[in-house]
Amino acid sequence: MTRGYFGKFGGQFVAELLIPPLKELEHALEHIVPSEAFQKEFSDYLKNYVGRESPLTHCPTISKDLGFNLYLKREDLNHTGSHKINNVLGQALLAKHMGKKALLTETGAGMNGVATATAARALGMDCIVFMGAVDVERQFHNVRRMQLLGAKVVPVEAGSKTLKDAINEALRFWIKEQETYHYCFGTAAGPHPFPTLVREFQSVVGKEARKQILERTGKLPHSVIACVGGGSNAIGIFSGFVDDTDVQLIGVEAAGTGEEGCTNSAPLCLGTDGILHGQRTKLLQDDDGQILPSHSIAGGLDYPGVGPEHAHLHDCGRAVYAKVCDHEALNAFKTLTRAEGIIPALESSHAVAYVLENKEKFPKGCNVIVNLSGRGDKDMDIVEQCTELFD
């Protein structure tokens, strides 16, 4: 495989001014991350600050209805409430080793922003977070958390005012401030080496899940399922099973409101090959290559592209990708909350919804793992506006 590529996807399609910090980061990935000292420090933070390992929770009530065993990998129980903290702490530690003084990042649902602001406080660094103005409004609870942690939150008014536009602004800022700031990229996308770097730090999810399901059941699962926006939580858990070819890997994208031709966030299912944010990948775009607007009720999935490794797994057939619409995710949100006492993020609810809506596709008695990427208290206002959950 060509350096920095996953099949024909990946690469470094960036302005010349971004090449120096990317080369500096690539050198750090190759020489600092594998070192015994770095891995020991990172492992200590994961155990004693994040709270790993996260549990693998069996869902007895839903499993009885499904006819097979549903397990949840509980990334919602991490410090700050999502899988994002794994990658962020890894990158923040790496930035300290590289001599950087501050972190910058982008966020959609806000969980990456909260995690980055938290890591900055823990390591004594400054922090700036770019966030689309639409996301600032619908995830205001997380905006307040970031501000409380001392981060500067910059609302982005350009374009669709969502994650895509926040990434654009973050990259522009990084060009100007690359000597001081490390761009703590929030998902397994963007120019090389970010997709590999984020996968490396999120691989702890897959390693733990594989060990835990073998301890609990004595065998590998039939399927591993995760929601996909940029794709970091999915690539993290997939990495633990990608070499186990008998294990089905299923990524779930956001289909929006579900009508034919509606605005969605499903570039793997409905997109074409193109270039965005420094990478060749699958995109929502028109015939002239202009990026189309995206939509999901889950801010963290509201992105017109996807990480290049997912595009490769899609093309080579190692993973399959499906789509779930807003009302199915809302139903799964309510079902998991009422049946098991676990409130999932709307992002994760898409993966749970796939299981509920497609239960006939799984063998009776099999074991299925869903990666519960985050907790749902951040989404309470959205859910309350859309459902009769509180009746």
Coordinates of C-alpha atoms in Angstrom, one line a residue:
M1 CA 0.0 0.0 0.0
T2 CA 1.4 3.4 -1.0
R3 CA 2.5 5.5 2.0
G4 CA -0.4 7.6 3.3
Y5 CA -3.0 5.7 1.2
F6 CA -5.6 3.1 1.9
G7 CA -6.0 1.6 -1.6
K8 CA -6.7 4.6 -3.8
F9 CA -8.0 6.7 -0.9
G10 CA -6.1 9.1 1.4
G11 CA -3.0 11.2 0.5
Q12 CA -2.1 14.8 1.2
F13 CA -4.1 17.2 -1.0
V14 CA -3.2 20.4 0.9
A15 CA -1.8 23.9 0.4
E16 CA 2.0 24.0 0.3
L17 CA 2.0 25.9 3.6
L18 CA 0.5 22.8 5.4
I19 CA 3.2 20.4 4.3
P20 CA 5.8 21.3 7.0
P21 CA 3.5 20.7 10.0
L22 CA 2.2 17.5 8.4
K23 CA 5.8 16.2 7.9
E24 CA 6.6 17.1 11.5
L25 CA 3.6 15.2 12.6
E26 CA 4.4 12.2 10.4
H27 CA 7.9 12.1 12.0
A28 CA 6.4 12.2 15.4
L29 CA 4.0 9.4 14.6
E30 CA 6.9 7.2 13.4
H31 CA 9.4 8.0 16.1
I32 CA 7.6 9.2 19.3
V33 CA 4.3 7.2 19.3
P34 CA 6.0 3.7 19.2
S35 CA 8.5 4.6 22.0
E36 CA 8.2 2.7 25.3
A37 CA 8.1 6.0 27.2
F38 CA 5.2 7.5 25.2
Q39 CA 3.2 4.3 25.3
K40 CA 3.7 3.9 29.1
E41 CA 2.5 7.5 29.6
F42 CA -0.5 7.2 27.3
S43 CA -1.6 3.9 28.9
D44 CA -1.4 5.5 32.3
Y45 CA -3.7 8.3 31.2
L46 CA -6.1 5.9 29.6
K47 CA -6.4 3.9 32.8
N48 CA -6.2 6.5 35.5
Y49 CA -7.7 9.6 33.7
V50 CA -10.1 8.3 31.1
G51 CA -11.2 5.3 33.2
R52 CA -10.4 2.5 30.8
E53 CA -11.1 -0.2 30.2
S54 CA -14.7 0.6 29.3
P55 CA -17.2 -2.2 30.0
L56 CA -18.8 -4.5 27.4
T57 CA -22.5 -4.5 28.5
H58 CA -25.0 -7.2 27.6
C59 CA -28.6 -5.9 26.9
P60 CA -30.9 -8.6 28.3
T61 CA -34.3 -7.0 27.5
I62 CA -33.5 -6.0 23.9
S63 CA -31.6 -9.3 23.3
K64 CA -34.7 -11.3 24.3
D65 CA -36.8 -9.5 21.7
L66 CA -34.1 -9.7 19.0
G67 CA -33.4 -13.5 19.4
F68 CA -29.7 -12.9 19.7
N69 CA -27.3 -11.2 22.1
L70 CA -26.7 -7.5 21.8
Y71 CA -23.6 -6.2 23.6
L72 CA -22.6 -2.5 23.9
K73 CA -19.0 -1.3 24.0
R74 CA -19.5 1.5 26.5
E75 CA -17.4 4.5 25.3
D76 CA -20.1 6.7 26.8
L77 CA -18.7 5.9 30.2
N78 CA -15.3 7.4 29.4
H79 CA -14.3 10.7 31.1
T80 CA -16.0 13.5 29.1
G81 CA -18.6 11.0 27.8
S82 CA -17.4 9.7 24.5
H83 CA -14.7 7.8 22.6
K84 CA -13.2 11.2 21.5
I85 CA -11.0 11.4 24.7
N86 CA -8.9 8.4 23.6
N87 CA -7.6 10.1 20.4
V88 CA -7.5 13.6 22.0
L89 CA -5.3 12.6 24.9
G90 CA -3.0 10.7 22.6
Q91 CA -2.6 13.7 20.3
A92 CA -2.3 16.2 23.2
L93 CA 0.5 14.1 24.8
L94 CA 2.2 13.9 21.4
A95 CA 1.9 17.6 21.0
K96 CA 3.7 18.1 24.4
H97 CA 6.5 15.8 23.2
M98 CA 6.7 17.9 20.0
G99 CA 7.1 21.1 22.1
K100 CA 3.8 22.6 21.2
K101 CA 2.1 25.0 23.6
A102 CA -1.5 24.9 22.5
L103 CA -4.2 22.8 20.9
L104 CA -6.7 23.7 18.2
T105 CA -9.5 21.5 17.0
E106 CA -13.0 21.4 15.3
T107 CA -16.1 19.9 16.6
G108 CA -19.6 18.9 15.4
A109 CA -21.6 17.4 18.2
G110 CA -19.2 19.1 20.6
M111 CA -17.8 15.9 22.2
N112 CA -14.4 16.3 20.4
G113 CA -14.3 19.9 21.6
V114 CA -15.1 19.0 25.2
A115 CA -12.4 16.2 25.1
T116 CA -9.8 18.6 23.6
A117 CA -10.6 21.3 26.1
T118 CA -10.3 18.8 28.9
A119 CA -7.0 17.4 27.6
A120 CA -5.6 20.9 27.3
R121 CA -6.5 21.6 31.0
A122 CA -5.0 18.3 32.1
L123 CA -1.7 19.0 30.3
G124 CA -1.5 22.8 30.9
M125 CA -2.1 23.9 27.3
D126 CA -4.2 26.6 25.7
C127 CA -7.1 25.6 23.5
I128 CA -9.2 27.0 20.7
V129 CA -12.2 25.2 19.2
F130 CA -13.9 25.9 15.8
M131 CA -17.6 25.0 15.6
G132 CA -20.2 25.6 13.0
A133 CA -22.8 28.2 14.1
V134 CA -25.6 25.7 13.6
D135 CA -23.9 23.2 15.9
V136 CA -23.2 25.9 18.5
E137 CA -26.9 26.4 18.7
R138 CA -28.0 22.8 18.8
Q139 CA -25.2 21.6 21.1
F140 CA -25.0 24.6 23.4
H141 CA -24.7 22.4 26.5
N142 CA -21.3 21.3 25.2
V143 CA -20.3 24.8 24.2
R144 CA -20.8 25.8 27.9
R145 CA -18.7 22.9 29.0
M146 CA -15.8 23.9 26.7
Q147 CA -16.0 27.5 27.9
L148 CA -16.0 26.3 31.5
L149 CA -12.8 24.4 30.8
G150 CA -11.2 27.5 29.5
A151 CA -11.3 26.9 25.8
K152 CA -12.1 29.7 23.3
V153 CA -15.0 28.6 21.1
V154 CA -15.2 30.2 17.6
P155 CA -18.6 30.0 15.9
V156 CA -18.1 29.5 12.1
E157 CA -20.7 31.4 10.0
A158 CA -19.5 30.3 6.6
G159 CA -21.1 27.7 4.3
S160 CA -23.6 25.4 6.0
K161 CA -22.3 26.4 9.4
T162 CA -21.6 22.8 10.4
L163 CA -18.6 20.4 10.8
K164 CA -17.3 20.8 7.2
D165 CA -17.0 24.5 7.6
A166 CA -15.4 24.2 11.1
I167 CA -12.7 22.0 9.6
N168 CA -12.0 24.6 6.9
E169 CA -11.5 27.4 9.4
A170 CA -9.4 25.2 11.7
L171 CA -7.1 24.3 8.8
R172 CA -6.7 28.1 7.9
F173 CA -5.9 28.9 11.5
W174 CA -3.3 26.1 11.6
I175 CA -1.5 27.5 8.6
K176 CA -0.9 30.7 10.5
E177 CA -0.1 29.3 13.9
Q178 CA 1.7 26.0 13.1
E179 CA 4.7 26.8 15.2
T180 CA 2.7 27.1 18.5
Y181 CA -0.4 25.0 17.9
H182 CA -1.0 21.3 17.2
Y183 CA -4.2 20.6 15.2
C184 CA -5.9 17.9 17.3
F185 CA -7.9 16.5 14.4
G186 CA -11.1 14.9 15.7
T187 CA -11.7 12.0 13.4
A188 CA -10.0 9.5 11.2
A189 CA -10.1 11.7 8.2
G190 CA -8.1 14.6 6.7
P191 CA -4.6 14.6 5.1
H192 CA -2.0 12.0 6.0
P193 CA -1.0 11.2 8.7
F194 CA -4.2 12.1 10.6
P195 CA -6.3 9.0 9.5
T196 CA -3.5 6.7 10.6
L197 CA -2.8 8.7 13.8
V198 CA -6.4 8.8 14.9
R199 CA -6.8 5.0 14.1
E200 CA -3.7 4.3 16.2
F201 CA -5.1 6.1 19.3
Q202 CA -8.7 4.7 18.9
S203 CA -7.5 1.1 18.3
V204 CA -7.7 0.6 22.1
V205 CA -11.5 0.3 21.6
G206 CA -11.2 -2.7 19.3
K207 CA -8.4 -4.4 21.3
E208 CA -10.5 -4.2 24.4
A209 CA -13.7 -5.3 22.7
R210 CA -12.1 -8.3 21.1
K211 CA -10.6 -9.5 24.4
Q212 CA -13.8 -8.9 26.4
I213 CA -16.1 -10.8 24.0
L214 CA -13.7 -13.8 24.0
E215 CA -13.7 -13.7 27.8
R216 CA -17.6 -13.4 28.0
T217 CA -18.6 -15.8 25.2
G218 CA -15.5 -17.9 24.3
K219 CA -15.8 -16.9 20.7
L220 CA -15.6 -13.9 18.3
P221 CA -18.9 -12.0 17.6
H222 CA -21.0 -12.5 14.4
S223 CA -21.0 -8.7 13.8
V224 CA -19.4 -5.5 15.0
I225 CA -21.5 -2.3 14.2
A226 CA -20.7 1.4 14.6
C227 CA -22.1 4.7 13.4
V228 CA -20.0 6.5 10.8
G229 CA -19.6 10.3 10.3
G230 CA -15.9 11.0 9.9
G231 CA -15.5 7.5 11.2
S232 CA -13.2 7.5 14.2
N233 CA -15.2 5.4 16.6
A234 CA -16.0 2.9 13.8
I235 CA -12.4 2.6 12.7
G236 CA -11.3 2.2 16.3
I237 CA -13.5 -0.8 17.0
F238 CA -13.1 -2.3 13.5
S239 CA -9.3 -2.3 13.9
G240 CA -9.6 -5.0 16.5
F241 CA -11.5 -7.3 14.2
V242 CA -10.5 -6.4 10.6
D243 CA -8.2 -9.4 10.4
D244 CA -10.9 -11.7 11.6
T245 CA -12.6 -12.2 8.3
D246 CA -15.5 -14.2 9.7
V247 CA -16.6 -11.2 11.7
Q248 CA -19.0 -8.9 9.8
L249 CA -18.1 -5.2 10.0
I250 CA -21.1 -2.9 9.6
G251 CA -20.8 0.9 9.4
V252 CA -24.0 3.0 9.7
E253 CA -24.4 6.4 8.0
A254 CA -27.1 9.0 8.5
A255 CA -29.8 9.0 5.9
G256 CA -31.4 12.3 7.0
T257 CA -35.2 12.5 6.9
G258 CA -35.3 9.4 4.6
E259 CA -37.2 10.7 1.6
E260 CA -35.8 10.0 -1.9
G261 CA -33.2 12.7 -2.7
C262 CA -33.3 14.3 0.8
T263 CA -30.2 15.9 2.3
N264 CA -28.2 13.2 4.1
S265 CA -24.8 12.4 5.5
A266 CA -24.1 9.1 3.7
P267 CA -21.2 9.5 1.4
L268 CA -20.3 5.8 1.4
C269 CA -23.8 4.7 0.5
L270 CA -24.7 7.6 -1.8
G271 CA -21.5 9.5 -2.7
T272 CA -18.7 9.4 -5.3
D273 CA -14.9 9.7 -5.2
G274 CA -13.4 13.1 -4.7
I275 CA -11.2 15.4 -2.6
L276 CA -12.0 17.3 0.5
H277 CA -10.0 18.4 3.5
G278 CA -6.7 17.1 2.1
Q279 CA -7.9 13.5 1.4
R280 CA -9.2 11.5 -1.5
T281 CA -12.3 9.7 -0.3
K282 CA -16.1 9.2 -0.8
L283 CA -18.0 12.5 -0.9
L284 CA -21.4 14.0 -1.3
Q285 CA -20.8 16.2 -4.4
D286 CA -22.5 17.3 -7.6
D287 CA -21.4 16.5 -11.2
D288 CA -19.0 19.5 -11.1
G289 CA -17.3 18.3 -7.9
Q290 CA -19.0 20.9 -5.7
I291 CA -19.7 19.7 -2.1
L292 CA -23.3 19.1 -1.4
P293 CA -24.9 20.1 1.9
S294 CA -25.2 17.4 4.5
H295 CA -27.7 16.7 7.2
S296 CA -28.2 14.5 10.2
I297 CA -30.2 15.0 13.4
A298 CA -26.9 13.9 15.0
G299 CA -24.4 16.7 14.8
G300 CA -21.4 14.4 14.9
L301 CA -22.5 12.6 11.8
D302 CA -23.3 15.8 9.8
Y303 CA -20.4 15.7 7.4
P304 CA -20.3 15.3 3.6
G305 CA -17.2 13.1 3.6
V306 CA -15.7 10.2 5.5
G307 CA -12.3 8.9 6.5
P308 CA -10.3 7.3 3.7
E309 CA -9.8 3.9 5.4
H310 CA -13.6 3.5 5.5
A311 CA -13.7 4.3 1.7
H312 CA -11.1 1.6 1.2
L313 CA -12.9 -1.0 3.4
H314 CA -16.1 -0.2 1.4
D315 CA -14.4 -0.6 -1.9
C316 CA -12.6 -3.9 -1.1
G317 CA -15.7 -5.3 0.6
R318 CA -14.2 -6.0 4.0
A319 CA -16.9 -3.8 5.7
V320 CA -20.5 -3.1 4.6
Y321 CA -22.2 0.3 5.0
A322 CA -25.8 1.0 5.5
K323 CA -27.9 4.1 6.3
V324 CA -30.5 4.9 8.9
C325 CA -32.7 7.9 8.9
D326 CA -33.5 10.4 11.7
H327 CA -36.8 8.9 13.0
E328 CA -35.3 5.4 13.2
A329 CA -32.4 6.8 15.3
L330 CA -34.9 8.6 17.5
N331 CA -36.8 5.4 18.0
A332 CA -33.6 3.6 18.9
F333 CA -32.7 6.3 21.4
K334 CA -36.0 5.8 23.2
T335 CA -35.9 2.0 23.0
L336 CA -32.4 1.6 24.5
T337 CA -33.2 4.2 27.2
R338 CA -36.4 2.6 28.3
A339 CA -35.3 -1.1 27.9
E340 CA -31.9 -1.0 29.4
G341 CA -31.5 2.3 31.3
I342 CA -28.8 3.5 29.0
I343 CA -29.2 6.9 27.2
P344 CA -27.2 6.8 23.9
A345 CA -25.9 9.7 21.9
L346 CA -28.0 10.3 18.7
E347 CA -24.9 9.3 16.7
S348 CA -24.7 5.9 18.4
S349 CA -28.5 5.6 18.1
H350 CA -28.0 5.1 14.4
A351 CA -26.0 2.0 15.0
V352 CA -28.5 0.7 17.5
A353 CA -31.3 1.4 15.1
Y354 CA -29.7 -0.7 12.4
V355 CA -29.8 -3.7 14.7
L356 CA -33.5 -3.1 15.6
E357 CA -34.5 -2.5 12.0
N358 CA -32.6 -5.5 10.5
K359 CA -32.9 -8.1 13.2
E360 CA -34.0 -10.8 10.7
K361 CA -30.5 -10.5 9.1
F362 CA -28.7 -11.9 12.1
P363 CA -28.7 -15.6 13.1
K364 CA -30.6 -16.6 16.2
G365 CA -28.4 -16.8 19.2
C366 CA -25.4 -15.0 17.7
N367 CA -23.4 -12.3 19.4
V368 CA -23.4 -8.7 18.1
I369 CA -21.4 -5.8 19.4
V370 CA -22.5 -2.1 18.9
N371 CA -20.0 0.6 19.7
L372 CA -21.8 3.1 21.9
S373 CA -19.6 6.0 21.0
G374 CA -21.1 8.6 23.4
R375 CA -23.7 9.5 26.0
G376 CA -27.0 11.1 25.0
D377 CA -27.6 13.8 27.6
K378 CA -26.1 16.3 25.2
D379 CA -29.0 15.5 22.8
M380 CA -31.9 15.9 25.3
D381 CA -33.1 19.2 23.8
I382 CA -33.1 17.8 20.3
V383 CA -35.0 14.7 21.3
E384 CA -37.5 16.5 23.3
Q385 CA -38.4 18.7 20.3
C386 CA -38.8 15.7 18.0
T387 CA -40.5 13.0 20.0
E388 CA -43.0 12.4 22.8
L389 CA -40.2 10.8 24.8
F390 CA -41.3 12.4 28.0
D391 CA -44.9 11.3 27.9

